[in-house]
Amino acid sequence: QSALTQPASVSGSPGQSITISCTGTSSDVGGYNYVSWYQQHPGKAPKLMIYKVSNRPSGVSNRFSGSKSGNTASLTISGLQADDEADYYCSSYTSSITRVVFGGGTKLTVL
Amino acid sequence: QLQLQESGPGLVKPSETLSLTCTVSGDSISSSSYYWGWIRQPPGKGLEWIGFIHHSGNTYYNPSLKSRVTISVDTSKNQFSLKVSSVTVADTAVYYCARHWTASDAFDIWGQGTMVTVSS
């Protein structure tokens, strides 16, 4: 069982927007602004898409945005494209001895 | 351009030690701004953080694996390594090395990953 809770799957049509949630506790997501999001295509390594809740690395499309409210962080993808179909993982710093926690992952299907 | 490349045996017998090396190219592993880490992913499952190390030797480990894991760094070779002892089939996974950006607490650069199977 992962420390952070994500929906197993979400779907949307091209051009639409979707949001993936990532729920933790006050010891991780809620207590610190160190939430990151990763995109993973099948057979590929994860790619950093969002860091520190809402920041995009250079080269990441502005269609990807992040936010946080309380113990839940969210990744929103607007203007869905076929290539957005992938698995998405959230991660957070945690003050527990675990130090780094990942979510269980969400499979995004573009219909 | 920074690149990370994992290397090591793809098959390990149960009860033996899994050993992997990550070679960093395009930048020095001695930068104070980063830790260097390992993450694994069992087939069809999610990501699991194993641990990371600073070039100074400071390390953090996942408590669930700490008793069996050692991460070390060789700055002269610009490499860092992972050892997992007493492996079982549950250690079968794709193992990724990655750079951990301290200021943002995120893994910003990843290796391509290497599949390790534990089987007799």
CSV table of C-alpha atoms in Angstrom, one decimal:
chain,number,residue,atom,x,y,z
A,1,GLN,CA,0.0,0.0,0.0
A,2,SER,CA,1.5,3.3,-1.1
A,3,ALA,CA,1.9,6.2,1.3
A,4,LEU,CA,0.2,8.6,-1.1
A,5,THR,CA,-3.2,7.8,-2.5
A,6,GLN,CA,-4.0,8.3,-6.2
A,7,PRO,CA,-6.9,7.2,-8.3
A,8,ALA,CA,-6.0,4.1,-10.3
A,9,SER,CA,-7.2,5.5,-13.6
A,10,VAL,CA,-8.6,8.6,-15.2
A,11,SER,CA,-9.7,9.3,-18.8
A,12,GLY,CA,-10.5,12.2,-21.0
A,13,SER,CA,-11.0,13.1,-24.7
A,14,PRO,CA,-8.5,15.0,-26.8
A,15,GLY,CA,-8.8,18.7,-26.0
A,16,GLN,CA,-10.4,18.2,-22.6
A,17,SER,CA,-8.8,18.8,-19.2
A,18,ILE,CA,-8.3,16.2,-16.5
A,19,THR,CA,-7.2,16.3,-12.9
A,20,ILE,CA,-5.3,13.7,-10.9
A,21,SER,CA,-5.4,13.8,-7.2
A,22,CYS,CA,-2.7,12.8,-4.7
A,23,THR,CA,-3.8,12.5,-1.1
A,24,GLY,CA,-1.4,12.3,1.8
A,25,THR,CA,-1.2,13.6,5.4
A,26,SER,CA,0.1,16.6,7.3
A,27,SER,CA,3.5,14.7,7.5
A,28,ASP,CA,4.0,14.9,3.8
A,29,VAL,CA,1.8,16.6,1.2
A,30,GLY,CA,0.0,18.8,3.7
A,31,GLY,CA,3.0,19.9,5.6
A,32,TYR,CA,5.5,20.7,2.9
A,33,ASN,CA,5.6,22.3,-0.5
A,34,TYR,CA,7.7,19.5,-1.9
A,35,VAL,CA,5.3,17.6,-4.1
A,36,SER,CA,6.5,16.5,-7.5
A,37,TRP,CA,4.8,14.7,-10.4
A,38,TYR,CA,6.2,12.2,-12.9
A,39,GLN,CA,5.0,11.0,-16.3
A,40,GLN,CA,5.9,7.5,-17.3
A,41,HIS,CA,5.2,6.1,-20.8
A,42,PRO,CA,5.3,2.3,-21.1
A,43,GLY,CA,8.8,0.8,-21.0
A,44,LYS,CA,10.3,4.2,-20.3
A,45,ALA,CA,11.8,5.9,-17.4
A,46,PRO,CA,9.7,8.4,-15.4
A,47,LYS,CA,10.0,12.1,-16.4
A,48,LEU,CA,9.7,15.0,-14.0
A,49,MET,CA,6.7,17.2,-14.9
A,50,ILE,CA,6.1,19.3,-11.8
A,51,TYR,CA,8.2,20.1,-8.8
A,52,LYS,CA,7.6,22.0,-5.6
A,53,VAL,CA,3.8,21.7,-6.1
A,54,SER,CA,3.4,23.9,-9.1
A,55,ASN,CA,6.7,24.5,-10.9
A,56,ARG,CA,7.5,23.2,-14.4
A,57,PRO,CA,11.0,22.1,-15.4
A,58,SER,CA,12.3,23.7,-18.6
A,59,GLY,CA,10.8,22.0,-21.6
A,60,VAL,CA,7.6,20.8,-20.0
A,61,SER,CA,4.4,22.1,-21.7
A,62,ASN,CA,2.4,24.7,-19.8
A,63,ARG,CA,-0.6,22.4,-20.4
A,64,PHE,CA,0.6,20.7,-17.2
A,65,SER,CA,-0.1,22.5,-13.9
A,66,GLY,CA,0.1,21.5,-10.2
A,67,SER,CA,-1.7,22.7,-7.1
A,68,LYS,CA,-2.3,21.8,-3.5
A,69,SER,CA,-5.0,22.2,-1.0
A,70,GLY,CA,-4.6,20.8,2.5
A,71,ASN,CA,-3.4,17.2,2.3
A,72,THR,CA,-4.2,16.8,-1.4
A,73,ALA,CA,-2.1,17.8,-4.3
A,74,SER,CA,-3.4,17.8,-7.9
A,75,LEU,CA,-2.0,17.6,-11.4
A,76,THR,CA,-4.1,19.1,-14.1
A,77,ILE,CA,-3.5,18.5,-17.8
A,78,SER,CA,-5.4,20.8,-20.2
A,79,GLY,CA,-5.9,20.4,-23.9
A,80,LEU,CA,-5.4,16.6,-23.7
A,81,GLN,CA,-3.3,15.1,-26.4
A,82,ALA,CA,-2.8,11.5,-27.4
A,83,ASP,CA,0.8,11.5,-26.2
A,84,ASP,CA,-0.4,12.5,-22.7
A,85,GLU,CA,-1.6,8.9,-22.3
A,86,ALA,CA,0.8,7.5,-19.7
A,87,ASP,CA,1.1,6.6,-16.0
A,88,TYR,CA,1.5,9.5,-13.6
A,89,TYR,CA,3.0,9.4,-10.1
A,90,CYS,CA,3.1,11.9,-7.4
A,91,SER,CA,5.8,12.1,-4.8
A,92,SER,CA,6.4,14.1,-1.6
A,93,TYR,CA,9.0,14.8,1.0
A,94,THR,CA,7.9,13.3,4.3
A,95,SER,CA,8.9,14.1,7.9
A,96,SER,CA,8.6,10.4,8.7
A,97,ILE,CA,11.6,8.2,8.7
A,98,THR,CA,10.6,7.2,5.2
A,99,ARG,CA,11.9,10.5,3.8
A,100,VAL,CA,10.5,10.1,0.3
A,101,VAL,CA,7.0,8.7,-0.6
A,102,PHE,CA,5.4,7.9,-3.9
A,103,GLY,CA,1.8,7.5,-4.9
A,104,GLY,CA,0.6,4.3,-6.4
A,105,GLY,CA,0.3,5.8,-9.8
A,106,THR,CA,-2.6,6.8,-12.1
A,107,LYS,CA,-3.1,5.5,-15.6
A,108,LEU,CA,-4.4,8.2,-17.9
A,109,THR,CA,-6.3,7.1,-21.0
A,110,VAL,CA,-6.9,9.5,-23.8
A,111,LEU,CA,-10.1,8.3,-25.4
B,1,GLN,CA,23.9,17.1,-21.2
B,2,LEU,CA,23.7,15.0,-18.0
B,3,GLN,CA,23.1,11.3,-18.5
B,4,LEU,CA,22.8,8.4,-16.1
B,5,GLN,CA,23.3,4.8,-17.1
B,6,GLU,CA,22.7,1.7,-15.0
B,7,SER,CA,24.8,-1.4,-15.4
B,8,GLY,CA,24.9,-4.8,-13.7
B,9,PRO,CA,23.7,-8.4,-13.9
B,10,GLY,CA,20.2,-8.9,-15.1
B,11,LEU,CA,19.8,-12.2,-13.2
B,12,VAL,CA,20.5,-12.8,-9.6
B,13,LYS,CA,19.9,-16.0,-7.5
B,14,PRO,CA,17.8,-16.0,-4.4
B,15,SER,CA,19.7,-15.2,-1.2
B,16,GLU,CA,22.6,-13.6,-3.1
B,17,THR,CA,23.5,-9.9,-3.4
B,18,LEU,CA,22.2,-7.7,-6.2
B,19,SER,CA,24.8,-5.1,-7.3
B,20,LEU,CA,24.2,-2.3,-9.7
B,21,THR,CA,26.3,0.7,-10.8
B,22,CYS,CA,25.1,4.1,-12.1
B,23,THR,CA,27.6,6.0,-14.3
B,24,VAL,CA,27.1,9.8,-14.5
B,25,SER,CA,28.2,11.6,-17.6
B,26,GLY,CA,28.0,15.2,-18.6
B,27,ASP,CA,28.4,16.6,-15.1
B,28,SER,CA,30.3,16.0,-11.9
B,29,ILE,CA,28.8,13.8,-9.2
B,30,SER,CA,30.5,16.0,-6.7
B,31,SER,CA,28.0,18.9,-7.0
B,32,SER,CA,26.7,19.9,-3.6
B,33,SER,CA,23.3,20.6,-4.9
B,34,TYR,CA,22.3,17.0,-5.6
B,35,TYR,CA,21.9,13.6,-4.0
B,36,TRP,CA,22.1,10.5,-6.2
B,37,GLY,CA,19.4,7.9,-5.8
B,38,TRP,CA,17.9,4.5,-6.6
B,39,ILE,CA,14.2,3.8,-7.3
B,40,ARG,CA,12.8,0.5,-8.3
B,41,GLN,CA,9.6,-0.7,-10.0
B,42,PRO,CA,8.3,-4.3,-9.8
B,43,PRO,CA,6.7,-5.5,-13.0
B,44,GLY,CA,3.3,-3.9,-13.4
B,45,LYS,CA,3.6,-2.0,-10.1
B,46,GLY,CA,4.4,1.5,-8.9
B,47,LEU,CA,7.7,3.3,-8.0
B,48,GLU,CA,9.5,2.5,-4.7
B,49,TRP,CA,12.3,4.8,-3.4
B,50,ILE,CA,15.3,2.8,-2.2
B,51,GLY,CA,17.7,5.5,-1.1
B,52,PHE,CA,20.1,8.2,-2.1
B,53,ILE,CA,23.6,9.4,-1.4
B,54,HIS,CA,25.5,12.7,-1.4
B,55,HIS,CA,29.1,12.8,-2.7
B,56,SER,CA,30.2,13.5,0.8
B,57,GLY,CA,28.9,10.0,1.7
B,58,ASN,CA,25.7,11.1,3.6
B,59,THR,CA,23.0,8.6,2.9
B,60,TYR,CA,19.2,8.1,3.3
B,61,TYR,CA,17.5,4.8,3.0
B,62,ASN,CA,14.0,3.5,2.8
B,63,PRO,CA,13.4,2.0,6.3
B,64,SER,CA,11.7,-1.0,4.7
B,65,LEU,CA,14.9,-1.9,2.9
B,66,LYS,CA,17.5,-0.4,5.1
B,67,SER,CA,18.8,-3.6,6.6
B,68,ARG,CA,19.6,-5.0,3.2
B,69,VAL,CA,20.7,-2.0,1.2
B,70,THR,CA,24.0,-0.2,0.8
B,71,ILE,CA,24.5,2.8,-1.5
B,72,SER,CA,28.1,4.0,-2.1
B,73,VAL,CA,29.7,6.6,-4.2
B,74,ASP,CA,33.0,6.7,-6.2
B,75,THR,CA,33.7,10.3,-7.1
B,76,SER,CA,36.9,9.4,-9.0
B,77,LYS,CA,34.8,7.3,-11.4
B,78,ASN,CA,31.8,9.6,-11.3
B,79,GLN,CA,29.7,6.6,-10.3
B,80,PHE,CA,27.5,5.5,-7.5
B,81,SER,CA,26.4,1.9,-6.6
B,82,LEU,CA,23.6,-0.1,-5.1
B,83,LYS,CA,23.9,-3.4,-3.2
B,84,VAL,CA,20.8,-5.3,-2.0
B,85,SER,CA,21.6,-8.4,0.0
B,86,SER,CA,19.6,-11.6,0.6
B,87,VAL,CA,17.4,-11.0,-2.4
B,88,THR,CA,14.1,-12.8,-3.0
B,89,VAL,CA,11.7,-12.9,-5.9
B,90,ALA,CA,10.1,-9.8,-4.4
B,91,ASP,CA,13.2,-7.8,-5.4
B,92,THR,CA,12.6,-8.5,-9.1
B,93,ALA,CA,12.1,-5.1,-10.6
B,94,VAL,CA,13.3,-2.4,-13.0
B,95,TYR,CA,16.0,-0.5,-11.1
B,96,TYR,CA,16.4,3.2,-11.9
B,97,CYS,CA,19.2,5.5,-10.9
B,98,ALA,CA,18.3,9.2,-10.7
B,99,ARG,CA,19.6,12.6,-9.6
B,100,HIS,CA,17.8,14.1,-6.7
B,101,TRP,CA,17.6,17.9,-6.8
B,102,THR,CA,17.9,18.9,-3.2
B,103,ALA,CA,16.4,22.3,-3.4
B,104,SER,CA,13.3,21.0,-5.0
B,105,ASP,CA,13.2,17.5,-3.4
B,106,ALA,CA,12.6,16.0,-6.8
B,107,PHE,CA,14.3,13.4,-9.1
B,108,ASP,CA,15.0,15.6,-12.1
B,109,ILE,CA,17.2,13.3,-14.3
B,110,TRP,CA,16.7,9.5,-14.6
B,111,GLY,CA,18.6,6.7,-16.1
B,112,GLN,CA,16.8,4.4,-18.6
B,113,GLY,CA,16.5,1.6,-16.0
B,114,THR,CA,17.7,-1.9,-15.9
B,115,MET,CA,15.6,-5.1,-15.3
B,116,VAL,CA,16.9,-7.4,-12.6
B,117,THR,CA,15.2,-10.8,-12.2
B,118,VAL,CA,15.7,-12.9,-9.0
B,119,SER,CA,15.4,-16.5,-10.0
B,120,SER,CA,17.3,-19.8,-9.4
